Amino acid sequence: MKVNDMRTGALSLIFIVLLFAGINSTQTWALESDLELGKKW
C-alpha cells in the first residue's frame, strides 16, 4: 500500500467521523430545542 493511498484513506475516515459527529450534535440540539418549545406551549 502506498503512502498516498493511506493518507487518502485516513482523510476520508476523518471526514466521515466529523460528518457523523456534526449530524449527531445537530440532532441532539434539535431535540433539545423541541423540548424547550414543548415546555413553552
PDB file of C-alpha atoms in Angstrom:
ATOM      1  CA  MET A   1       0.000   0.000   0.000  1.00  0.00           C
ATOM      2  CA  LYS A   2       1.358   3.397  -0.986  1.00  0.00           C
ATOM      3  CA  VAL A   3       1.696   6.292   1.439  1.00  0.00           C
ATOM      4  CA  ASN A   4      -0.607   8.413  -0.732  1.00  0.00           C
ATOM      5  CA  ASP A   5      -3.359   5.779  -0.534  1.00  0.00           C
ATOM      6  CA  MET A   6      -3.014   5.606   3.256  1.00  0.00           C
ATOM      7  CA  ARG A   7      -3.235   9.383   3.522  1.00  0.00           C
ATOM      8  CA  THR A   8      -6.351   9.468   1.351  1.00  0.00           C
ATOM      9  CA  GLY A   9      -7.947   6.697   3.417  1.00  0.00           C
ATOM     10  CA  ALA A  10      -7.183   8.499   6.675  1.00  0.00           C
ATOM     11  CA  LEU A  11      -8.599  11.776   5.362  1.00  0.00           C
ATOM     12  CA  SER A  12     -11.804  10.138   4.181  1.00  0.00           C
ATOM     13  CA  LEU A  13     -12.143   8.360   7.536  1.00  0.00           C
ATOM     14  CA  ILE A  14     -11.679  11.639   9.429  1.00  0.00           C
ATOM     15  CA  PHE A  15     -14.205  13.321   7.129  1.00  0.00           C
ATOM     16  CA  ILE A  16     -16.791  10.596   7.785  1.00  0.00           C
ATOM     17  CA  VAL A  17     -16.253  10.837  11.554  1.00  0.00           C
ATOM     18  CA  LEU A  18     -16.586  14.634  11.502  1.00  0.00           C
ATOM     19  CA  LEU A  19     -19.688  14.409   9.333  1.00  0.00           C
ATOM     20  CA  PHE A  20     -21.256  11.853  11.682  1.00  0.00           C
ATOM     21  CA  ALA A  21     -20.383  13.949  14.738  1.00  0.00           C
ATOM     22  CA  GLY A  22     -21.867  17.048  13.107  1.00  0.00           C
ATOM     23  CA  ILE A  23     -25.125  15.294  12.244  1.00  0.00           C
ATOM     24  CA  ASN A  24     -25.303  13.753  15.714  1.00  0.00           C
ATOM     25  CA  SER A  25     -24.796  17.090  17.507  1.00  0.00           C
ATOM     26  CA  THR A  26     -27.323  18.791  15.207  1.00  0.00           C
ATOM     27  CA  GLN A  27     -29.948  16.152  16.009  1.00  0.00           C
ATOM     28  CA  THR A  28     -29.268  16.492  19.738  1.00  0.00           C
ATOM     29  CA  TRP A  29     -29.597  20.287  19.510  1.00  0.00           C
ATOM     30  CA  ALA A  30     -32.843  19.958  17.535  1.00  0.00           C
ATOM     31  CA  LEU A  31     -34.280  17.552  20.117  1.00  0.00           C
ATOM     32  CA  GLU A  32     -33.375  19.898  22.976  1.00  0.00           C
ATOM     33  CA  SER A  33     -34.933  22.911  21.240  1.00  0.00           C
ATOM     34  CA  ASP A  34     -38.067  20.841  20.551  1.00  0.00           C
ATOM     35  CA  LEU A  35     -38.284  20.033  24.266  1.00  0.00           C
ATOM     36  CA  GLU A  36     -37.885  23.731  25.111  1.00  0.00           C
ATOM     37  CA  LEU A  37     -40.692  24.608  22.696  1.00  0.00           C
ATOM     38  CA  GLY A  38     -42.822  21.849  24.219  1.00  0.00           C
ATOM     39  CA  LYS A  39     -42.368  23.373  27.696  1.00  0.00           C
ATOM     40  CA  LYS A  40     -43.390  26.836  26.477  1.00  0.00           C
ATOM     41  CA  TRP A  41     -46.632  25.669  24.897  1.00  0.00           C
TER      42      TRP A  41
END
